[in-house]
Coordinates of C-alpha atoms in Angstrom, one line a residue:
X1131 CA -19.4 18.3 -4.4
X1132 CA -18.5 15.2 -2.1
X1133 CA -20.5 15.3 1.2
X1134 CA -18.3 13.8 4.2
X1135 CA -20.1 12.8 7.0
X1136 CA -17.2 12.7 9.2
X1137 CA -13.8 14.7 9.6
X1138 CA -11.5 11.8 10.6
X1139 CA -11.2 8.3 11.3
X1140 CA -11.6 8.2 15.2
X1141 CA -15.6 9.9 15.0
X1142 CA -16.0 7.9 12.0
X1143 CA -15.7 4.6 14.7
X1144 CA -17.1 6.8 17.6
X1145 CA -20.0 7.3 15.0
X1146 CA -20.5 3.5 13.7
X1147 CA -20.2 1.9 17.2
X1148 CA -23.1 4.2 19.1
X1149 CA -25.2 2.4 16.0
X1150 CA -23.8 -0.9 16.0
X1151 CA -22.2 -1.7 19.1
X1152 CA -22.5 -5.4 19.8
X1153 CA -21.9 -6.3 15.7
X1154 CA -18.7 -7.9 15.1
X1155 CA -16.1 -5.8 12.9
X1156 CA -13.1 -7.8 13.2
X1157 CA -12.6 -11.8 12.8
X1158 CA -8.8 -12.9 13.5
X1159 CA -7.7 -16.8 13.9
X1160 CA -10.9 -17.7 16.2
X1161 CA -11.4 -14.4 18.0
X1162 CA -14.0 -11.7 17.0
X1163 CA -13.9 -8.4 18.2
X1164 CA -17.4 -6.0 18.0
X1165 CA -17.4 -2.4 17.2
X1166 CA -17.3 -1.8 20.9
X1167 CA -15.1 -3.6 22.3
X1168 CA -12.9 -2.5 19.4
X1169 CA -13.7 1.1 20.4
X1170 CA -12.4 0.4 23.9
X1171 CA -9.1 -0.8 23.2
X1172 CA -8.5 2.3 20.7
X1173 CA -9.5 4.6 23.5
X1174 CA -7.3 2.4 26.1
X1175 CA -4.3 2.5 23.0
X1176 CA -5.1 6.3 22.9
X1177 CA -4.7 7.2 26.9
X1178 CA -1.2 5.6 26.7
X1179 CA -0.2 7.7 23.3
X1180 CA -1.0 10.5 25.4
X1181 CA 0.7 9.5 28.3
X1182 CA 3.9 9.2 26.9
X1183 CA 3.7 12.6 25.1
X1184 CA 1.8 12.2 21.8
X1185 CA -0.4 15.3 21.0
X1186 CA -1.8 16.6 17.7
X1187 CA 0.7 16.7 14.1
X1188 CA 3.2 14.3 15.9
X1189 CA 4.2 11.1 13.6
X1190 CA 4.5 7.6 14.5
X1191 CA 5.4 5.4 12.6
X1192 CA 4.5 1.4 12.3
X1193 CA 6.4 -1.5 11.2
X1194 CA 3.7 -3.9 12.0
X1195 CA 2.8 -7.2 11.0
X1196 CA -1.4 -7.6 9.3
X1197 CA -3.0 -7.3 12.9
X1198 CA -5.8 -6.2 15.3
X1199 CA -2.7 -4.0 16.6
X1200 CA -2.2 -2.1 13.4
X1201 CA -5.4 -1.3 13.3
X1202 CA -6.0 -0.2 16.5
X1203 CA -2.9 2.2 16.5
X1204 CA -4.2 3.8 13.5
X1205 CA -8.0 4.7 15.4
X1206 CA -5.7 5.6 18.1
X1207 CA -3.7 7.7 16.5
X1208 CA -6.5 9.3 14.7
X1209 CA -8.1 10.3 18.1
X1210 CA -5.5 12.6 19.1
X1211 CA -4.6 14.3 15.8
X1212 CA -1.5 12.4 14.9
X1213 CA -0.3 11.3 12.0
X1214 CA -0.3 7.6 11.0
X1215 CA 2.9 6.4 9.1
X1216 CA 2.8 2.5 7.9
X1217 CA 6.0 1.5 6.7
X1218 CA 6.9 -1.7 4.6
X1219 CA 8.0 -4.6 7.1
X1220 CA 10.0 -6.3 4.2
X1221 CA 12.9 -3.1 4.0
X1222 CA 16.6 -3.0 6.0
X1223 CA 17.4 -0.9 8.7
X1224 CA 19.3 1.8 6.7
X1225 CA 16.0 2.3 5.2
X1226 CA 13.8 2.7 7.6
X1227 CA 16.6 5.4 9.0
X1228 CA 16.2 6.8 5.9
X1229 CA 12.5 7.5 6.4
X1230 CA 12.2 7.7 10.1
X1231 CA 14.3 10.4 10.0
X1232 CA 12.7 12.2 7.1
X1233 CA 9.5 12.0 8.6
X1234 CA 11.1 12.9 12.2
X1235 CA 8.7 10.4 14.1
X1236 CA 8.4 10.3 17.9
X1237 CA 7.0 6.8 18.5
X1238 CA 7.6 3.7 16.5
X1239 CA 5.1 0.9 17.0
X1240 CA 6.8 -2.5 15.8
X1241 CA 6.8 -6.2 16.6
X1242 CA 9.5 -8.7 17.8
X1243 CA 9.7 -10.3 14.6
X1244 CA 11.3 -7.5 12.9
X1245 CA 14.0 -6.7 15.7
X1246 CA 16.5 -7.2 13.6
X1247 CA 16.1 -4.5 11.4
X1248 CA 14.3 -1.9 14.0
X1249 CA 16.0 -2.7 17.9
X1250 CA 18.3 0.3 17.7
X1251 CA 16.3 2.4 15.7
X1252 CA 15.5 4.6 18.8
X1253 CA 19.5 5.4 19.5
X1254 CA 20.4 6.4 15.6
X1255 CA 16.8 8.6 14.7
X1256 CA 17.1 11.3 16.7
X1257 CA 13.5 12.4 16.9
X1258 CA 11.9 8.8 17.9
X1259 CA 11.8 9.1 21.8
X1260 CA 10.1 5.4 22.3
X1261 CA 9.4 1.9 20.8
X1262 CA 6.5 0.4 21.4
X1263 CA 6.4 -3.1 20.7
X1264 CA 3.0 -5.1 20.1
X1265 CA 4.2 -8.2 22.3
X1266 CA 7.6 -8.5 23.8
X1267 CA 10.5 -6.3 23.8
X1268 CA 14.2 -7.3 23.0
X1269 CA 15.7 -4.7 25.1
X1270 CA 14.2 -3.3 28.0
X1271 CA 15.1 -0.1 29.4
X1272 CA 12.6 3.6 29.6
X1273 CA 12.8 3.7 25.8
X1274 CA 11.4 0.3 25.1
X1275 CA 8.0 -0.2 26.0
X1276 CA 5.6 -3.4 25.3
X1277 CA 2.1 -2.5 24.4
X1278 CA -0.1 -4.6 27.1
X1279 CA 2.2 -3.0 29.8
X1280 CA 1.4 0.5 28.8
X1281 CA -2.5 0.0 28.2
X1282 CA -4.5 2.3 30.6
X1283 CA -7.6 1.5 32.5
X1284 CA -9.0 5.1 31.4
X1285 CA -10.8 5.1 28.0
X1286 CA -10.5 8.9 27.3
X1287 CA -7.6 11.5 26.6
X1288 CA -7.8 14.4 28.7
X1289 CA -6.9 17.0 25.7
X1290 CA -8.5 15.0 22.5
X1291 CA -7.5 17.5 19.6
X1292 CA -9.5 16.0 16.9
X1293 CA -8.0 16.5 13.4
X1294 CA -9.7 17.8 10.9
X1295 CA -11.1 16.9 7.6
X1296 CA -8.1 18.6 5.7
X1297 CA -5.2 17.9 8.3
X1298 CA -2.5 15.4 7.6
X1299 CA -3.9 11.6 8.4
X1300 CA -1.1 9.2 6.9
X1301 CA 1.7 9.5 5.2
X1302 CA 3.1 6.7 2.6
X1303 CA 5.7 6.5 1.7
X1304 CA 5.9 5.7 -2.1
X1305 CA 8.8 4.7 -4.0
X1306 CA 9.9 6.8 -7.1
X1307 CA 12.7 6.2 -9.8
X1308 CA 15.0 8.4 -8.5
X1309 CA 16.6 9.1 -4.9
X1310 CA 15.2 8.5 -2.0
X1311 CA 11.2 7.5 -1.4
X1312 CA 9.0 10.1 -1.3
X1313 CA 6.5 10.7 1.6
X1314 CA 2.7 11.1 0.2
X1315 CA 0.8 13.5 2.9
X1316 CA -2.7 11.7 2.8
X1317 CA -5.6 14.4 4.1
X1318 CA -9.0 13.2 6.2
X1319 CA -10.8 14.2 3.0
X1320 CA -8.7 12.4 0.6
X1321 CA -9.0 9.0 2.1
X1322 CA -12.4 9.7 2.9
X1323 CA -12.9 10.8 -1.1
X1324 CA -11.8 7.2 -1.6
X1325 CA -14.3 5.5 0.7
X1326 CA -17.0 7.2 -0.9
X1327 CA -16.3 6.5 -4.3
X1328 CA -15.3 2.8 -3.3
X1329 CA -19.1 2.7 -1.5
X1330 CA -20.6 3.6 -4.6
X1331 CA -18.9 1.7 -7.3
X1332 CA -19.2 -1.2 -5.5
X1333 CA -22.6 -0.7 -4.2
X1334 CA -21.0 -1.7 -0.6
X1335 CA -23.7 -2.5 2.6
X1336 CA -23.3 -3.3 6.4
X1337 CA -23.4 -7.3 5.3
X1338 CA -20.6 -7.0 3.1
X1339 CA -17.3 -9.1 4.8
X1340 CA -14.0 -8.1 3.3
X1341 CA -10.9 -10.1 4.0
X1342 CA -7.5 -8.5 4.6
X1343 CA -4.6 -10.8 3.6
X1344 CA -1.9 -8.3 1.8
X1345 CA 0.2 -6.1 3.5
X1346 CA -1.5 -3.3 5.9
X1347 CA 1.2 -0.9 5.0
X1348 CA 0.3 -0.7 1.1
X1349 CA -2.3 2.8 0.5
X1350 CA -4.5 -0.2 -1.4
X1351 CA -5.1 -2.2 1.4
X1352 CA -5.0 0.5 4.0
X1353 CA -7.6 2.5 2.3
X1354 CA -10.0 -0.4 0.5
X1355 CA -9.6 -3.1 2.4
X1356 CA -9.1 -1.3 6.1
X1357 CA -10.6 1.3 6.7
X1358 CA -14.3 0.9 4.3
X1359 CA -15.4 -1.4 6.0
X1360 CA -15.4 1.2 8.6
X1361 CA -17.2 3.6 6.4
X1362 CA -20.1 0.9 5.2
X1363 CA -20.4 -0.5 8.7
X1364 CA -19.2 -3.7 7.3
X1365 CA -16.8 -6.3 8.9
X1366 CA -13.8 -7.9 7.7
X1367 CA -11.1 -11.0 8.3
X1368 CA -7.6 -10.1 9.2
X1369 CA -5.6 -13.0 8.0
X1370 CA -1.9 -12.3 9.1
X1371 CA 0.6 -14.0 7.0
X1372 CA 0.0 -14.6 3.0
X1373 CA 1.3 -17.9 3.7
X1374 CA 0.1 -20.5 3.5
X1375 CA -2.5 -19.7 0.8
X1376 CA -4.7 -22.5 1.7
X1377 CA -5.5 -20.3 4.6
X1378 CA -7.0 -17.8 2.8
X1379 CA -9.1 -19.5 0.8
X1380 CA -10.2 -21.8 4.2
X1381 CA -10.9 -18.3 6.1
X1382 CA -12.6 -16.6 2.8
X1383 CA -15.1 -19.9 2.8
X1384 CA -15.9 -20.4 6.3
X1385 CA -16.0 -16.5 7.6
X1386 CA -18.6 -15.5 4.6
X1387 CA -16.1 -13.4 2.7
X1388 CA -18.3 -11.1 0.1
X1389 CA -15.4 -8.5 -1.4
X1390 CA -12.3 -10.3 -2.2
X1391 CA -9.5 -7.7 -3.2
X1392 CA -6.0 -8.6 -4.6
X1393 CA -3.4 -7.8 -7.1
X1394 CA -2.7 -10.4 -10.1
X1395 CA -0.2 -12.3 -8.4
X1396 CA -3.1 -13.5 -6.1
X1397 CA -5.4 -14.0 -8.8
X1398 CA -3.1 -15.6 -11.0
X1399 CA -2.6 -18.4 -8.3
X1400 CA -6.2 -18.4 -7.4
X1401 CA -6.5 -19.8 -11.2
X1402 CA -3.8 -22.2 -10.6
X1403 CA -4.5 -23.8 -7.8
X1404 CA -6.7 -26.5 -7.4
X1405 CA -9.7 -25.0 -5.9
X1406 CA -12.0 -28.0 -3.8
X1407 CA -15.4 -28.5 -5.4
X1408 CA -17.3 -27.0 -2.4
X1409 CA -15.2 -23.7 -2.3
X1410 CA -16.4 -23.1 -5.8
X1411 CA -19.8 -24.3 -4.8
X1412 CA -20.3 -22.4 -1.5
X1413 CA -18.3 -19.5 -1.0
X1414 CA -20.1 -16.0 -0.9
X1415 CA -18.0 -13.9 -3.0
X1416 CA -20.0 -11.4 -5.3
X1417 CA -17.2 -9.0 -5.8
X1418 CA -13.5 -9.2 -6.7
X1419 CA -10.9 -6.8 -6.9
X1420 CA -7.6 -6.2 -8.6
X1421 CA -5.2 -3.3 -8.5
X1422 CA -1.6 -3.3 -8.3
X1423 CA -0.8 -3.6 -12.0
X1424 CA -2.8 -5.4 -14.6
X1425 CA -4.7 -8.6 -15.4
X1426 CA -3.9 -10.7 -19.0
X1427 CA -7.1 -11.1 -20.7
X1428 CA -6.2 -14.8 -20.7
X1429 CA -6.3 -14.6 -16.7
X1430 CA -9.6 -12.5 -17.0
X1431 CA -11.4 -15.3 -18.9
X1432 CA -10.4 -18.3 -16.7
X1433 CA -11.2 -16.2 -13.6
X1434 CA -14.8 -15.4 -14.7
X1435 CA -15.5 -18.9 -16.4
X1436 CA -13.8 -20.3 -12.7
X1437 CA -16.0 -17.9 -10.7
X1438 CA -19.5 -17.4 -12.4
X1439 CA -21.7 -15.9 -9.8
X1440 CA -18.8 -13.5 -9.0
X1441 CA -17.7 -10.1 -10.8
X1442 CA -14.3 -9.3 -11.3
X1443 CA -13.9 -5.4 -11.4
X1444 CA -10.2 -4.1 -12.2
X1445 CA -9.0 -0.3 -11.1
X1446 CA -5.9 1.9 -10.9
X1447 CA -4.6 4.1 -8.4
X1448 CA -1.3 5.1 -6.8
X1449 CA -0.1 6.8 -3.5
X1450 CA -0.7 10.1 -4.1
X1451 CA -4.2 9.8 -4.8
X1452 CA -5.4 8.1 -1.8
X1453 CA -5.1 5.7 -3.7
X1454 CA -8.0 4.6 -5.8
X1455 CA -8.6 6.8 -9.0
X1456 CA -10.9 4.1 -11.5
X1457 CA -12.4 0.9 -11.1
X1458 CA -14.8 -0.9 -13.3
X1459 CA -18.4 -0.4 -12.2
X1460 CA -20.5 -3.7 -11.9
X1461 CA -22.8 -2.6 -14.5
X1462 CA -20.0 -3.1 -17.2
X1463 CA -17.0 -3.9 -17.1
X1464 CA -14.8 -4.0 -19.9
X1465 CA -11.6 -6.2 -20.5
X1466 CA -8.0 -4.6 -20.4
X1467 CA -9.6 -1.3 -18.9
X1468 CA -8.8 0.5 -15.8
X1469 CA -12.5 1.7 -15.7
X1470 CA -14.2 5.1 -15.0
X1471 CA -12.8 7.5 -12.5
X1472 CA -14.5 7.1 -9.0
X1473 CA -17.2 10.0 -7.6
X1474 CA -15.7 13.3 -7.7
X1475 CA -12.7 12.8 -9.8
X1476 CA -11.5 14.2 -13.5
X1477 CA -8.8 12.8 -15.3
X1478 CA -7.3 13.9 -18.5
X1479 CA -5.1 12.7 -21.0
X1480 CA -2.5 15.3 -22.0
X1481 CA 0.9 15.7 -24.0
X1482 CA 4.4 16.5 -22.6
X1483 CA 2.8 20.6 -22.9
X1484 CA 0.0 19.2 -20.3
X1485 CA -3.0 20.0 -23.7
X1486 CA -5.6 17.3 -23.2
X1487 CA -5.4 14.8 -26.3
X1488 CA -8.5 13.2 -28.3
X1489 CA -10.0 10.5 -27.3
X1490 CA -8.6 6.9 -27.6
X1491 CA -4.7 8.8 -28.3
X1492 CA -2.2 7.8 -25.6
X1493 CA -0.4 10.5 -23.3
X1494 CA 0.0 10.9 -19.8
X1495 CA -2.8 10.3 -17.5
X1496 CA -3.5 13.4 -14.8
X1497 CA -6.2 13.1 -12.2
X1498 CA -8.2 16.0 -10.5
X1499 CA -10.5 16.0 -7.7
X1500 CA -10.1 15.7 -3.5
X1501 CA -7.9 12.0 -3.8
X1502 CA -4.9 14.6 -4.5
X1503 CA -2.5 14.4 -2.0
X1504 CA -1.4 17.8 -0.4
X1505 CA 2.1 16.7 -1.9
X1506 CA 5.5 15.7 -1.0
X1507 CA 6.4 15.8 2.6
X1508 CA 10.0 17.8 3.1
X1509 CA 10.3 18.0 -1.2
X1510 CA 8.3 21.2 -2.3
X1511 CA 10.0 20.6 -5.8
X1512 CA 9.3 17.1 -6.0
X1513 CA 5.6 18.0 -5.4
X1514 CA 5.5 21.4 -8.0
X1515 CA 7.1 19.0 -10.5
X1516 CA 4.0 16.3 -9.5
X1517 CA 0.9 18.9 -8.8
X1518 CA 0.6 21.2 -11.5
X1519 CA -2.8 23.6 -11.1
X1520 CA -4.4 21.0 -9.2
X1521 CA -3.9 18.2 -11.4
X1522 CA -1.6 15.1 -10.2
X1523 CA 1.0 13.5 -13.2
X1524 CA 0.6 10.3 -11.9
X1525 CA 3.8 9.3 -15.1
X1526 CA 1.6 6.6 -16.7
X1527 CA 1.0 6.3 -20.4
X1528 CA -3.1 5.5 -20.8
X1529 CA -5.8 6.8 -23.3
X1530 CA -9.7 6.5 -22.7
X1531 CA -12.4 5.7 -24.9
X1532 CA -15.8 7.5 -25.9
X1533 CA -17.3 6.6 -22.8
X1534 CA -14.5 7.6 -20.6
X1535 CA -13.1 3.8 -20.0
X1536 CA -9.3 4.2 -19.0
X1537 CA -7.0 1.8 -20.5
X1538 CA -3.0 2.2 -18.8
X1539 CA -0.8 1.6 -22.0
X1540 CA 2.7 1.8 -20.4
X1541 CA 4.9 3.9 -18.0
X1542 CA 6.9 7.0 -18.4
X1543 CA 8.7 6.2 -15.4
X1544 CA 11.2 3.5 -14.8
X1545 CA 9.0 2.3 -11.9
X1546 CA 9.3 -0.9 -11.3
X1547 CA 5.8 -3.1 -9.8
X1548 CA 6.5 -6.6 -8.2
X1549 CA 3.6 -8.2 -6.6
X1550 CA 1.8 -5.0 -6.7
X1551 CA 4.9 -3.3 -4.1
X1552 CA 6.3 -0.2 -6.2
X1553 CA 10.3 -1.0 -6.7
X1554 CA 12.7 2.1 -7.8
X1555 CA 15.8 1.3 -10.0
X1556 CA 17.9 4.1 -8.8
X1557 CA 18.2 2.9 -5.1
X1558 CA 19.4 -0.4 -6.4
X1559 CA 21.5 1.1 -8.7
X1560 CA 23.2 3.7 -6.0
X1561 CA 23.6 0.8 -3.8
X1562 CA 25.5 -1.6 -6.3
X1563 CA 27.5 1.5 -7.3
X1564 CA 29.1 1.8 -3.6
X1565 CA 30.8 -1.6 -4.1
X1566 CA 34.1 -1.1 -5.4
X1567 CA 33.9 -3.4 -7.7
X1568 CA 30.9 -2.2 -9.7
X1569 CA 32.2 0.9 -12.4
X1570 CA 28.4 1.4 -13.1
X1571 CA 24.7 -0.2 -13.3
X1572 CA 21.7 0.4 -14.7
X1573 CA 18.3 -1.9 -13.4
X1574 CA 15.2 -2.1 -15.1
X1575 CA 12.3 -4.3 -15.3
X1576 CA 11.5 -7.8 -16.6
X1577 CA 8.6 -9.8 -17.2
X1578 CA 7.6 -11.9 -14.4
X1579 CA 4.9 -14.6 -14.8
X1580 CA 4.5 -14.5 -10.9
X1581 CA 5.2 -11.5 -10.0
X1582 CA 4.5 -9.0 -13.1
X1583 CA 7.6 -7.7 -13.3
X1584 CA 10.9 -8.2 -11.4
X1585 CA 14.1 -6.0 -11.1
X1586 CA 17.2 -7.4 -13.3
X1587 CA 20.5 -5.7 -13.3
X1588 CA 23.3 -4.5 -16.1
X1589 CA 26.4 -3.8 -14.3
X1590 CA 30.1 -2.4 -15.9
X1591 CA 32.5 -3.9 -13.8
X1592 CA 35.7 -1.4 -12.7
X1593 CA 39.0 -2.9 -13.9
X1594 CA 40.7 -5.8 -11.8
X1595 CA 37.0 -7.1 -10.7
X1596 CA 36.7 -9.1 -14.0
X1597 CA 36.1 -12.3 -12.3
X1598 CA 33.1 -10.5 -9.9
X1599 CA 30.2 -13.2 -9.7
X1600 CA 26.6 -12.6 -9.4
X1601 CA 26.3 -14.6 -6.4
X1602 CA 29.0 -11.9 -4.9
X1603 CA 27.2 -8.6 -5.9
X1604 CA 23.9 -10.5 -4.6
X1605 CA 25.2 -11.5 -1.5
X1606 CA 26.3 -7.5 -0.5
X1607 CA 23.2 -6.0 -1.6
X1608 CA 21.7 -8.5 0.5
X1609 CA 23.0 -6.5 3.7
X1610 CA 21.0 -3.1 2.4
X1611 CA 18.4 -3.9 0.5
X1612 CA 15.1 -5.7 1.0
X1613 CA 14.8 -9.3 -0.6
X1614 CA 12.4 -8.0 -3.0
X1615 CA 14.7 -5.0 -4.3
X1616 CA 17.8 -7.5 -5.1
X1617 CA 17.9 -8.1 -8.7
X1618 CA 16.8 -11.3 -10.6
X1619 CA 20.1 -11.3 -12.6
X1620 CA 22.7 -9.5 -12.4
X1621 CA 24.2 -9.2 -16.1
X1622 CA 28.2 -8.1 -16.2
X1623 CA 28.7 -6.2 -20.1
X1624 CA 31.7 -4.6 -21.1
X1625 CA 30.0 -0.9 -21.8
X1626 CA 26.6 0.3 -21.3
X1627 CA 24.6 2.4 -24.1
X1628 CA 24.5 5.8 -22.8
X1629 CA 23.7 9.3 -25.0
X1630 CA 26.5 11.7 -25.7
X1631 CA 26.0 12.6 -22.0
X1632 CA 26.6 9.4 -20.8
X1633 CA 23.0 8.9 -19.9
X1634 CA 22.2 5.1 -19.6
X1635 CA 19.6 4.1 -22.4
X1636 CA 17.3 2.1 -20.5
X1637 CA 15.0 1.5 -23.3
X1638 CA 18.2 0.0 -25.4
X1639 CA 18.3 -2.7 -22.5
X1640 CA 14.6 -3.1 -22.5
X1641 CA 14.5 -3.8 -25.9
X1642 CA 17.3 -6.7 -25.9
X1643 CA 14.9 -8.4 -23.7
X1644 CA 12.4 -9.2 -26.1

C-alpha cells in the first residue's frame, strides 16, 4: 500500500518550504525564486482567487504560456480546493468553447499572447465570470482583470478548504478518436501515486535540477517535470518557449540540469544537432527521459554512444493514469521496452473478453493501481466503456516478457501522436465534412521522421467541387483547427473503402501507405 505523506499540492509546498525555505526552487531567464518566496506569491495568488469568489470544487481553467505564473496558479488553486484545468495554448477559440463550457469553469487565467483566440471567451461561456490575464489585458472592463492588479498584500485565505487526498485536483483534457475530447478527473492520490513511483525509479534527491521546456499543459510535464520536483525537494529551470533550441541546451549546461525529460522529437534533434565539445564534456545530466511515443533503436544507440555518462530510461503513460504507468529502471534498461510498471501498479495483457494472455502474446494493455483516474468528467459511458472493475483500457496493443518488461506493439485506436500531443481523426474529419464541398473524409496517421506521426487526409469530394484544391480545404480548416490538427496532405479519391455499412476502412488506407 502507497504511503502519502501529504493530501494535496498546496501542504505539500507548505511542507517543503518550513524545511527549506531560503533554497532556490525555480530558475527562469536570470531570476531565481526560493521555496519561500515562491510560497508567498501562491498565498498572495490565493487571497485574490478568493476575493473574487473562488471556493472549494470550482474550475479554472489556464491557457498559459511555460511560466512562474502557471505554476503559481496551480499551488494557488490547490490551496483553496479548486480544481486546476491546463488547456493546450496551440487550439482555436471554438475549441476552447468547446471545453470551457464542458468543464463549466468560473475563472480563466490566460496571457495576452493568446487574445486572439480567448478575449471574448468570458461573453460566449456562460459559467466563466472573469479573465485573469498574467500581464496586460486587451479589454478592460469588471470582467477583465490583470494579475499584478489583483495580487493582495494578505498571504492567507480566510476559509482555506483544503482538498483532500481523493478530491478532484486537475482535469486534462485528453483527446480521443471520436467526438469531442474527453476530460480526465485527476485525484490528489493519483498524481501523488505518480510522484512516488517517479521518486523511486529514478532514485530522485533534493540536488537533482530538472528543466521544464515542453508544454506545461501536457499530464507528462505537469506531473514529471512540475510538480516532483516539489515532492523530492528538488529545483527545476523553466524555459518558456521551445524555440530556439540552442536555448535549451545553453540553460541545461549552465543551470546544472541533472533530469532531462523529452519526447523523441527532442531527442531525435538532440542527435542531430551539433552539440559543442564542452556541452558533451561538462554538462551534469545523469538521467534522461522519453515518453510521448517511442524511440527507434537506431536513435537509442547514437543517444547513449553521444551521451556516455548519462542513462536514457524510456516509459509510457497516458492521461488517465496520471500519467506515468512504466519506465525503465536505471538498473536495466532494455531496448524497444516501455519498462516495468511504477510502485503500486498492475497491468495485464488481456483479449477483446478482457482474459489475461501469456506472456510475450500481444493484446490490449490494462493498468490497475491508484494512477486510475476517477473517469470521464460529464461522460459516465465514456468512463464504464474505459474502467472496467478497476482496471483502465488504455486501447494500446503491447505484450510483456518473463520479467514483466512492457513492450507497446501498436494501437487499437486511431489515435494519432505528433510531437508527443495526442491528435484525434474524427474532429478533423467532422470539421472538413462541414465544407460543402467535401462529400466525405477519413484522416489517419503517417510516418513522420520529426514528428512521429502526422495527420494526412482522404477526402470524396461532393459533385460540382471537382476542381477543390488542397491549398483551399487547408486554408478553411485553418479558421477551426489548431496548426497542428490540419492535415499534411489532403488526398482527393473518387470513392473511399468502406464495409457493407459504409464504414471507412482505415486500415485499407494505412496499408496503401507503405
Amino acid at each position: 500500500m502507497i504511503h502519502y505523506p501529504y493530501e494535496n499540492f498546496y501542504a505539500m509546498l507548505e511542507r517543503v518550504t518550513e524545511e527549506n525555505p531560503s533554497k532556490r526552487v525555480i530558475f527562469i531567464d536570470d531570476k531565481s525564486f526560493s521555496y519561500q518566496s515562491f510560497l508567498e506569491n501562491v498565498d498572495r495568488f490565493a487571497r485574490a482567487l478568493e476575493l473574487i469568489g473562488i471556493s472549494k470544487g470550482e474550475r479554472i481553467a489556464l491557457i498559459c504560456p511555460n511560466g512562474i505564473e502557471f505554476v503559481q496558479s496551480v499551488f494557488a488553486i490547490s490551496k483553496l480546493g479548486a480544481i486546476t484545468v491546463p488547456l493546450n495554448t496551440m487550439l482555436k477559440n471554438e475549441e476552447y468553447r468547446y471545453i470551457l463550457g464542458d468543464c463549466g469553469a468560473k475563472i480563466l487565467i490566460t496571457a495576452s499572447k493568446f487574445a486572439k483566440e480567448v478575449r471574448n471567451l468570458s461573453e460566449t461561456v456562460e459559467t466563466i465570470e472573469h479573465t485573469i490575464w498574467i500581464d496586460q489585458a486587451p479589454i478592460e472592463d469588471s470582467q477583465h482583470l490583470v494579475l499584478d492588479e489583483i495580487l493582495s498584500d494578505h498571504l492567507h485565505t480566510h476559509r482555506p478548504s483544503p482538498a483532500k487526498l481523493d478530491d478532484t485536483a486537475v482535469i486534462f483534457y485528453t483527446s480521443g478518436t471520436t467526438g469531442h475530447p474527453k476530460g480526465a478527473m485527476i485525484s490528489n492520490r493519483n498524481l501523488f501515486s505518480n510522484l512516488v513511483g517517479a521518486k523511486e525509479r529514478f532514485d530522485l534527491c533534493s540536488s537533482d535540477r530538472f528543466i521544464v521546456y515542453l508544454p506545461m499543459f501536457h499530464s507528462f510535464t505537469f506531473s514529471i517535470m512540475v510538480m516532483l520536483p516539489f515532492f523530492t525537494r528538488s529545483s527545476f529551470v523553466i524555459i518558456p518557449s521551445i524555440l530556439p533550441f540552442s536555448n535549451i541546451i545553453k540553460q541545461t549546461l549552465l543551470k546544472r540540469v541533472t533530469i532531462f525529460m523529452g519526447v523523441p522529437d527532442i531527442y531525435n534533434a538532440l542527435i542531430r544537432a551539433k552539440l559543442p565539445w564542452y556541452f558533451l564534456w561538462f554538462n551534469s545530466i545523469r538521467c534522461f527521459i522519453s515518453g510521448g511515443s517511442a524511440l527507434s533503436e537506431d536513435t537509442l544507440n547514437r543517444f547513449r554512444s553521444t551521451f556516455k555518462r548519462a542513462t536514457m530510461l524510456e516509459g509510457y503513460g497516458l492521461s488517465e493514469c496520471s500519467p506515468a504507468v512504466a519506465i525503465n529502471p536505471l538498473e536495466k534498461q532494455k531496448t524497444l521496452s516501455v519498462g516495468l510498471p511504477l510502485y503500486g501498479y498492475e497491468v495485464k495483457i488481456v483479449n477483446d473478453e478482457m482474459l489475461e494472455l501469456p506472456i510475450g502474446e500481444a493484446g490490449e494493455l490494462i493498468v490497475r493501481g491508484d494512477c486510475v483516474m476517477q473517469g470521464y468528467l460529464n461522460n459516465p459511458d465514456a468512463t464504464a466503456e474505459t474502467i472496467q472493475n478497476g482496471w483502465l483500457r488504455t486501447g494500446d496493443i503491447a505484450k510483456v516478457d518473463k520479467e514483466g518488461y512492457i513492450y507497446i506493439v501498436d494501437r487499437i485506436k486511431d489515435l494519432i501522436i505528433s510531437k508527443g500531443i495526442n491528435i484525434y481523426p474524427r474532429q478533423i474529419e467532422e470539421q472538413m465534412m462541414l465544407l460543402p464541398q467535401i462529400k466525405l473524409a477519413a484522416v489517419i496517421g503517417m510516418n513522420d521522421p520529426h514528428s512521429g506521426e502526422v495527420p494526412i487526409a482522404f477526402v470524396e469530394l461532393e459533385e460540382g467541387y471537382e476542381d477543390t484544391t488542397q491549398a483551399f480545404i487547408k486554408s478553411q480548416l485553418k479558421e477551426h483547427l489548431a496548426a497542428f490538427k490540419i492535415p499534411k496532405t489532403i488526398t482527393v479519391v473518387e470513392s473511399l473503402p468502406k464495409t457493407a455499412t459504409g464504414k471507412v476502412l482505415k486500415r485499407v488506407l494505412k496499408q496503401g501507405l507503405n
